[in-house]
PDB file of C-alpha atoms in Angstrom:
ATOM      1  CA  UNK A 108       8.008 -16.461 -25.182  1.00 83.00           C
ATOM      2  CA  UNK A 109       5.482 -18.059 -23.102  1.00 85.00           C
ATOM      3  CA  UNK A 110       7.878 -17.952 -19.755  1.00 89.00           C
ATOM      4  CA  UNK A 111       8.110 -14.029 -20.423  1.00 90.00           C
ATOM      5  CA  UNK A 112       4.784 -13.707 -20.591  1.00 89.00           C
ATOM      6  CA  UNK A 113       4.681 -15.756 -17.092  1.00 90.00           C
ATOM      7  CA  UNK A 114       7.242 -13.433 -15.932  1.00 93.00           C
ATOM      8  CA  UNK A 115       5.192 -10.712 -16.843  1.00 92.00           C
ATOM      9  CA  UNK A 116       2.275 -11.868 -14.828  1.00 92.00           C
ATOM     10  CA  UNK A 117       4.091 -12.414 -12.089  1.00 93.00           C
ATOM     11  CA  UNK A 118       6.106  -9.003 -11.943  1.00 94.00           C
ATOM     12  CA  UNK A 119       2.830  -7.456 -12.711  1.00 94.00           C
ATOM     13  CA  UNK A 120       0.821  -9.206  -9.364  1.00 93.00           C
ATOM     14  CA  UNK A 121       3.714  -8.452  -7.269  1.00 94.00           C
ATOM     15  CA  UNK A 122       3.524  -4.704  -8.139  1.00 94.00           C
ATOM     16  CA  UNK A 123      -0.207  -4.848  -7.299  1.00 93.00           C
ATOM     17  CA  UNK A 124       0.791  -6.599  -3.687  1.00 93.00           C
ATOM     18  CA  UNK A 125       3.137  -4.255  -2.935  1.00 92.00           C
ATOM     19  CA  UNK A 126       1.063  -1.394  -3.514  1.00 90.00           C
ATOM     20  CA  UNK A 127      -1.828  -2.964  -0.993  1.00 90.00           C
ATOM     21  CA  UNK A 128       1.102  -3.176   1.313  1.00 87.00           C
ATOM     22  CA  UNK A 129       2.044   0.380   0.871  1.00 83.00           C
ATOM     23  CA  UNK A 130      -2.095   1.779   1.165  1.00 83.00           C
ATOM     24  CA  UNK A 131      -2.396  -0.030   3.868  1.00 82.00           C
ATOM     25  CA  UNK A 132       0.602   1.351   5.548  1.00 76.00           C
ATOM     26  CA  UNK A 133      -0.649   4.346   5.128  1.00 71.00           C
ATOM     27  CA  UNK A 134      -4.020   3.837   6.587  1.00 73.00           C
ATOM     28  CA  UNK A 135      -4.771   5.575   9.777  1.00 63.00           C
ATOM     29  CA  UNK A 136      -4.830   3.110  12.640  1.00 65.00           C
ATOM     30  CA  UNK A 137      -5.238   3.859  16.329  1.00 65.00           C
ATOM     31  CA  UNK A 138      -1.384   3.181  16.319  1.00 69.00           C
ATOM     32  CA  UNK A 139       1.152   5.821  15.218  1.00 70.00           C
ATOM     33  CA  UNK A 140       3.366   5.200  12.387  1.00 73.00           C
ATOM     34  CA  UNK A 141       5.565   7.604  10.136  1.00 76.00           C
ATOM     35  CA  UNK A 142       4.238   5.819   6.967  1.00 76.00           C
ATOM     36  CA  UNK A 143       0.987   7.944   7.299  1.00 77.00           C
ATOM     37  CA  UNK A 144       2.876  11.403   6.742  1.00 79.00           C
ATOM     38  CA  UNK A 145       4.395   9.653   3.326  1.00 78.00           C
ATOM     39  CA  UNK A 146       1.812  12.214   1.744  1.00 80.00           C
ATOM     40  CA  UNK A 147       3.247  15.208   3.100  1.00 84.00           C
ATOM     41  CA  UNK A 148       5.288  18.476   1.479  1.00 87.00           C
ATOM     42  CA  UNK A 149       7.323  20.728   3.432  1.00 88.00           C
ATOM     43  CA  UNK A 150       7.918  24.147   1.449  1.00 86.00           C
ATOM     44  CA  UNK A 151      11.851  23.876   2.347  1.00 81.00           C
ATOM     45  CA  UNK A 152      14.560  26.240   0.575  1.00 80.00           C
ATOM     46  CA  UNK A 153      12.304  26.994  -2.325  1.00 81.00           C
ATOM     47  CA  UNK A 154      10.852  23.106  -2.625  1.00 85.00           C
ATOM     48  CA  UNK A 155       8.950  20.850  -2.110  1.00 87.00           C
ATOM     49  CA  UNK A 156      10.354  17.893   0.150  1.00 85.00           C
ATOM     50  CA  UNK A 157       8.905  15.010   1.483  1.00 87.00           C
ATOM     51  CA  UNK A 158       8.657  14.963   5.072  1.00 83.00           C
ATOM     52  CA  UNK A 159      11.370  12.704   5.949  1.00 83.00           C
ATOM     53  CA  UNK A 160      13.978  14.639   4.083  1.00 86.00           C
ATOM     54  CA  UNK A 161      13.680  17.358   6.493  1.00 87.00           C
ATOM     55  CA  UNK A 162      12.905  15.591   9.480  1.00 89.00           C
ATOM     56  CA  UNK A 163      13.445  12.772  11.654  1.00 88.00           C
ATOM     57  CA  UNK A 164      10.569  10.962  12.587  1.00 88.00           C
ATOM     58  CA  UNK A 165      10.212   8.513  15.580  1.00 87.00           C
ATOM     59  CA  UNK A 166       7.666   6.598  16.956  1.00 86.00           C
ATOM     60  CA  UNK A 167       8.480   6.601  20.853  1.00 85.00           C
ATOM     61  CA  UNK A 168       5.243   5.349  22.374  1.00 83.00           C
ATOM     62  CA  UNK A 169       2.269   3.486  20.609  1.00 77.00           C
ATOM     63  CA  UNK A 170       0.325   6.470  20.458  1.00 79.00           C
ATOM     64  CA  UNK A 171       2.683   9.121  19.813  1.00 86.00           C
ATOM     65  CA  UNK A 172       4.842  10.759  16.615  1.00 86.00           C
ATOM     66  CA  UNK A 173       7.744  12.836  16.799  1.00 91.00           C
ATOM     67  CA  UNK A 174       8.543  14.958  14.537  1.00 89.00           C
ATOM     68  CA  UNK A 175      12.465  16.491  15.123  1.00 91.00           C
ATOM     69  CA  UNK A 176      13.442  19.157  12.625  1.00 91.00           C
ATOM     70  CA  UNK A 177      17.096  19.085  11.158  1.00 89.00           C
ATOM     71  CA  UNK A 178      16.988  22.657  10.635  1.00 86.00           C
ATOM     72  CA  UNK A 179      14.892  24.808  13.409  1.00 87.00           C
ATOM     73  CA  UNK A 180      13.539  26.950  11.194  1.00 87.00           C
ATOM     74  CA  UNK A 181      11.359  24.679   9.475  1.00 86.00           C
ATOM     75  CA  UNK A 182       9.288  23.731  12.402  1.00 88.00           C
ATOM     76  CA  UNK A 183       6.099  26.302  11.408  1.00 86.00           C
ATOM     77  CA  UNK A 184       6.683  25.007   7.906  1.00 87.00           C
ATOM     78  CA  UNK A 185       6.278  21.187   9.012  1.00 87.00           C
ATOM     79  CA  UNK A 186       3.309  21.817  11.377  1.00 87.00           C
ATOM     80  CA  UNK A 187       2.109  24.270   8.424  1.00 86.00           C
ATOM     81  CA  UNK A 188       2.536  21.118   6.057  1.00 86.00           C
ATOM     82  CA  UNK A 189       0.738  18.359   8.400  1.00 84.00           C
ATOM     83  CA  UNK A 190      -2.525  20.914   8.536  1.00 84.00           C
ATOM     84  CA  UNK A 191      -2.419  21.180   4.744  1.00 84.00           C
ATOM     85  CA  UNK A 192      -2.470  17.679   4.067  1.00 78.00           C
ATOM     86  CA  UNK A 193      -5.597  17.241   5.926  1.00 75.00           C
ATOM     87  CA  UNK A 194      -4.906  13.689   7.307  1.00 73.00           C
ATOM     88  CA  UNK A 195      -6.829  14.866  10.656  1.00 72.00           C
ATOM     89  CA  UNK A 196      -3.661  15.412  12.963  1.00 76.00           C
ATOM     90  CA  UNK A 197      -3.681  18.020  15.127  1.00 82.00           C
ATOM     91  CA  UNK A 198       0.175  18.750  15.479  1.00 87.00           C
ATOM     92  CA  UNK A 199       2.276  20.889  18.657  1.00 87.00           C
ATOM     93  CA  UNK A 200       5.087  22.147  18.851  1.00 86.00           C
ATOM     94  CA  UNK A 201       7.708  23.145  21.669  1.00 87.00           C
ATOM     95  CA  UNK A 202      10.215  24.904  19.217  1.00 84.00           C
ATOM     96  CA  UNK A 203      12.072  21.795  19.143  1.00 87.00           C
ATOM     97  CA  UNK A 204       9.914  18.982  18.112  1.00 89.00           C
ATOM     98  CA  UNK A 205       6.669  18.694  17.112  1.00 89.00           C
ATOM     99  CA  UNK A 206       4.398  15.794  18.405  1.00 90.00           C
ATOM    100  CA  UNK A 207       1.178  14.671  17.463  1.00 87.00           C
ATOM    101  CA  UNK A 208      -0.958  12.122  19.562  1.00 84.00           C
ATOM    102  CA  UNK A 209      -2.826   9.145  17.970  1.00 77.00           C
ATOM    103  CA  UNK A 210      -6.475   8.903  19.906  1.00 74.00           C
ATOM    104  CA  UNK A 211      -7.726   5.550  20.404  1.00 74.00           C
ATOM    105  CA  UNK A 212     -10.193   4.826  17.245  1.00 74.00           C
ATOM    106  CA  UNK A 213     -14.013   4.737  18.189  1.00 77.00           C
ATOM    107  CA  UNK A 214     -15.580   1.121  17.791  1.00 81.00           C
ATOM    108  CA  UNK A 215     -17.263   2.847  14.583  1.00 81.00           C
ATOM    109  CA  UNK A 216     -14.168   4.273  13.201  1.00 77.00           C
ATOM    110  CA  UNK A 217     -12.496   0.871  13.704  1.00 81.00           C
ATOM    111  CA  UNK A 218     -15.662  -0.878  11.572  1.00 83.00           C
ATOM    112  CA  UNK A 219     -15.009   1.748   8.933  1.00 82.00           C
ATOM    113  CA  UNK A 220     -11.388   1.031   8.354  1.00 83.00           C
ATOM    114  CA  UNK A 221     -12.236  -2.729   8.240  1.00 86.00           C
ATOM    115  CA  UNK A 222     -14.389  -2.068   5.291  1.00 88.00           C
ATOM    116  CA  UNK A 223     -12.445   0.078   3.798  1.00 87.00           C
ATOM    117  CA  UNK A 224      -9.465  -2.371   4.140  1.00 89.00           C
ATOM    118  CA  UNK A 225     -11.601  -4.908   2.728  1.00 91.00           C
ATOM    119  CA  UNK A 226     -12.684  -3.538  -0.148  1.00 92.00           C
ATOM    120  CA  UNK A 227      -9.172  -2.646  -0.883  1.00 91.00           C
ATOM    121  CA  UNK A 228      -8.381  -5.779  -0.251  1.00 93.00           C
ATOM    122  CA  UNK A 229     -11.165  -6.494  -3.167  1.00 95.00           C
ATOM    123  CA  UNK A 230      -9.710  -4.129  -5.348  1.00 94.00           C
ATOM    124  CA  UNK A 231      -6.301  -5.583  -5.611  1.00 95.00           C
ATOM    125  CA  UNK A 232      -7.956  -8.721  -6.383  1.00 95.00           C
ATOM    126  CA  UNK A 233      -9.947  -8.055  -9.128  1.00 95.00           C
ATOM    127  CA  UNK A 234      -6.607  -5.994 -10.601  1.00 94.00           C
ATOM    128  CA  UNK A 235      -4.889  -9.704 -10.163  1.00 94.00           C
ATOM    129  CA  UNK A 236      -7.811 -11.577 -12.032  1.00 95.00           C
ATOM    130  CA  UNK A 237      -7.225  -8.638 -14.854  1.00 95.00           C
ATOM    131  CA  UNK A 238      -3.505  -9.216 -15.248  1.00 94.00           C
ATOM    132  CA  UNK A 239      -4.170 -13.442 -15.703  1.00 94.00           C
ATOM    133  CA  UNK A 240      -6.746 -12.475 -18.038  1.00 95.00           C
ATOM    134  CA  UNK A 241      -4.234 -10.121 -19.990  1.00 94.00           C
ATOM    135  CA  UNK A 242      -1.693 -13.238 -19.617  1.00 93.00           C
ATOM    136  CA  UNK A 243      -4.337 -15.718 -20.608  1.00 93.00           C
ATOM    137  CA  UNK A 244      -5.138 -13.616 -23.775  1.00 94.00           C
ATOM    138  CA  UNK A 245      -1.061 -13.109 -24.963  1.00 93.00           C
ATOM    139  CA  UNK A 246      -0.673 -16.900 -24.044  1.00 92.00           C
ATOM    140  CA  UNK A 247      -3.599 -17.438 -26.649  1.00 92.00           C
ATOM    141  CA  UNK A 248      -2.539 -14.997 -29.192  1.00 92.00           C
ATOM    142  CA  UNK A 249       0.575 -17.266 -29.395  1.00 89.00           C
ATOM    143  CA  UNK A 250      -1.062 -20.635 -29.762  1.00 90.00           C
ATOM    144  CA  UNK A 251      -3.498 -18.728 -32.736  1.00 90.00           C
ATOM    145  CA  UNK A 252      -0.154 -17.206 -34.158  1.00 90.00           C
ATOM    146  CA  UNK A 253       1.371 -20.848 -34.315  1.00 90.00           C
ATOM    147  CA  UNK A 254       3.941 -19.901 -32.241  1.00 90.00           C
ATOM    148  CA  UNK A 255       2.992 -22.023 -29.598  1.00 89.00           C
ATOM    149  CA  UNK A 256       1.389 -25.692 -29.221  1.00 90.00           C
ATOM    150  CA  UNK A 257      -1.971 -26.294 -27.836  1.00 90.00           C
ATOM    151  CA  UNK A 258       0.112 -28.154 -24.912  1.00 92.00           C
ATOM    152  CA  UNK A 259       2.179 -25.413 -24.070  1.00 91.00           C
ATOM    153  CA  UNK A 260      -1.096 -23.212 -23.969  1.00 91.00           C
ATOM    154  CA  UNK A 261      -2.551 -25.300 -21.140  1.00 93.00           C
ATOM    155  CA  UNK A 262       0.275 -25.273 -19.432  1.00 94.00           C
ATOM    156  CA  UNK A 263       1.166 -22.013 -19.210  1.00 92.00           C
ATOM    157  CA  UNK A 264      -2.410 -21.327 -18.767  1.00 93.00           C
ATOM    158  CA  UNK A 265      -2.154 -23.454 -15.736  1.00 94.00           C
ATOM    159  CA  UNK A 266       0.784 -21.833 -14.259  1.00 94.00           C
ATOM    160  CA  UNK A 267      -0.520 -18.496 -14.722  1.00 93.00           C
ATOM    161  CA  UNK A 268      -3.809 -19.426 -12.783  1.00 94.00           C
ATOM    162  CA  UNK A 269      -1.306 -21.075 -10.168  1.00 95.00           C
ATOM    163  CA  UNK A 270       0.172 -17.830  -9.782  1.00 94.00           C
ATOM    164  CA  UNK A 271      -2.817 -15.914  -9.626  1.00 95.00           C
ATOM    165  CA  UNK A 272      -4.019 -17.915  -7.276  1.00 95.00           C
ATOM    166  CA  UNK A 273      -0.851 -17.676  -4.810  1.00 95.00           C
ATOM    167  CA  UNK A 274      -1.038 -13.684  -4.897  1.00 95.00           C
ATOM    168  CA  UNK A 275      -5.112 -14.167  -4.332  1.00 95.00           C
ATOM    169  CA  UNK A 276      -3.989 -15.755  -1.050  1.00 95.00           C
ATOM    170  CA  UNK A 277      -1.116 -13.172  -0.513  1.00 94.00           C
ATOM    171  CA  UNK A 278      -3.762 -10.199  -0.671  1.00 94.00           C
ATOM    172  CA  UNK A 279      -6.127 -12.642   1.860  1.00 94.00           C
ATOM    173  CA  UNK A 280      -3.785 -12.514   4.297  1.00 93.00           C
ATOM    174  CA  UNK A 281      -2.805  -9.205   3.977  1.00 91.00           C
ATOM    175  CA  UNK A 282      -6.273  -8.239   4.653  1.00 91.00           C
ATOM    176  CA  UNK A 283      -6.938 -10.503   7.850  1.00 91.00           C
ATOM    177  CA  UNK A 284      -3.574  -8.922   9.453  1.00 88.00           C
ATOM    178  CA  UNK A 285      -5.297  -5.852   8.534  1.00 86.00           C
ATOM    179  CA  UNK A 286      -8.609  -6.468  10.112  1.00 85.00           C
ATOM    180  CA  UNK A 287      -6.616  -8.391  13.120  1.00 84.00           C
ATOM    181  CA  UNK A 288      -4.835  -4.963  13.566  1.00 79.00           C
ATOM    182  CA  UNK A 289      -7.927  -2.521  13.624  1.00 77.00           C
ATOM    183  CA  UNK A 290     -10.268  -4.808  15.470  1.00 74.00           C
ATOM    184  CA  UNK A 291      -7.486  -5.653  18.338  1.00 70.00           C
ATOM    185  CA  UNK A 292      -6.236  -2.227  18.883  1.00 53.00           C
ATOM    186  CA  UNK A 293      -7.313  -0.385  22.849  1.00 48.00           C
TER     187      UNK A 293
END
């Protein structure tokens, strides 16, 4: 009982991590990456697709995304796609691929994604202090319920906080990469 409720708590703060990985993946850096076109819907043979199922993308300099079609024909419907998602890109095309070029972020823009990074980084860890709380409260419910001892109560209590406090330190770091990343970048 008490070890899935442990279990839980730790499956839960993972899920949380991983998300904070996956926003700030997706956060627009000075750098180019393909994770920031994960929002993105090409109207493709009467669906909706994400980008990469009807593209290849590549990264081949720090600054620049390619964009290489599998099918030709979809290359208005990509660049069409890219403008529609409004994620500030400015996309061309040669009829083969389409490139777009990252510009270098603006002291102020850089200070703006710092803040925003840290208050995600905030976010995630008040959503951790809400899941040992949740824990806390079903570890409790079992000691009132007499399912549990006192002991066992403490302890699990413990190891939940122990947990907590590892994933606390997981989203820390995660956030100083972060800030590292925006405040080193040319």
């Amino acid at each position: 009982m008490v070890s899935d409720v442990i279990k839980k708590a730790e499956d839960r703060m993972k899920a949380s991590i991983d998300a904070l990985k996956r926003e700030y993946d997706s956060m627009r850096t000075g750098r180019a990456s393909a994770s920031v076109l994960d929002p993105v819907r090409v109207e493709a043979y009467g669906s909706e697709t994400p980008l990469s199922g009807v593209a290849t993308l590549s990264v081949p300099e720090a600054r620049l995304l390619v964009i290489q079609p599998w099918d030709k024909n979809l290359i208005g419907a990509i660049e069409k796609a890219i403008l529609a998602a409004n994620l500030g890109f400015n996309p061309s095309n040669d009829g083969k691929v389409i490139r777009i070029a990252f510009p270098p972020l603006s002291k102020e823009r850089r200070a703006q994604l710092s803040k925003e990074a840290a208050k995600m980084a905030e976010e995630h860890k008040v959503s951790l202090r809400g899941i040992r709380r949740d824990c806390i409260d079903e570890v409790k419910k079992l000691e009132k319920d007499k399912l549990i001892s006192e002991d066992e109560r403490k302890d699990a209590e413990n190891k939940i906080q122990k947990i907590t406090d590892s994933y606390i330190a997981s989203v820390s770091s995660l956030a100083s990469e972060k800030e590292k990343s925006l405040t080193t970048l040319g």
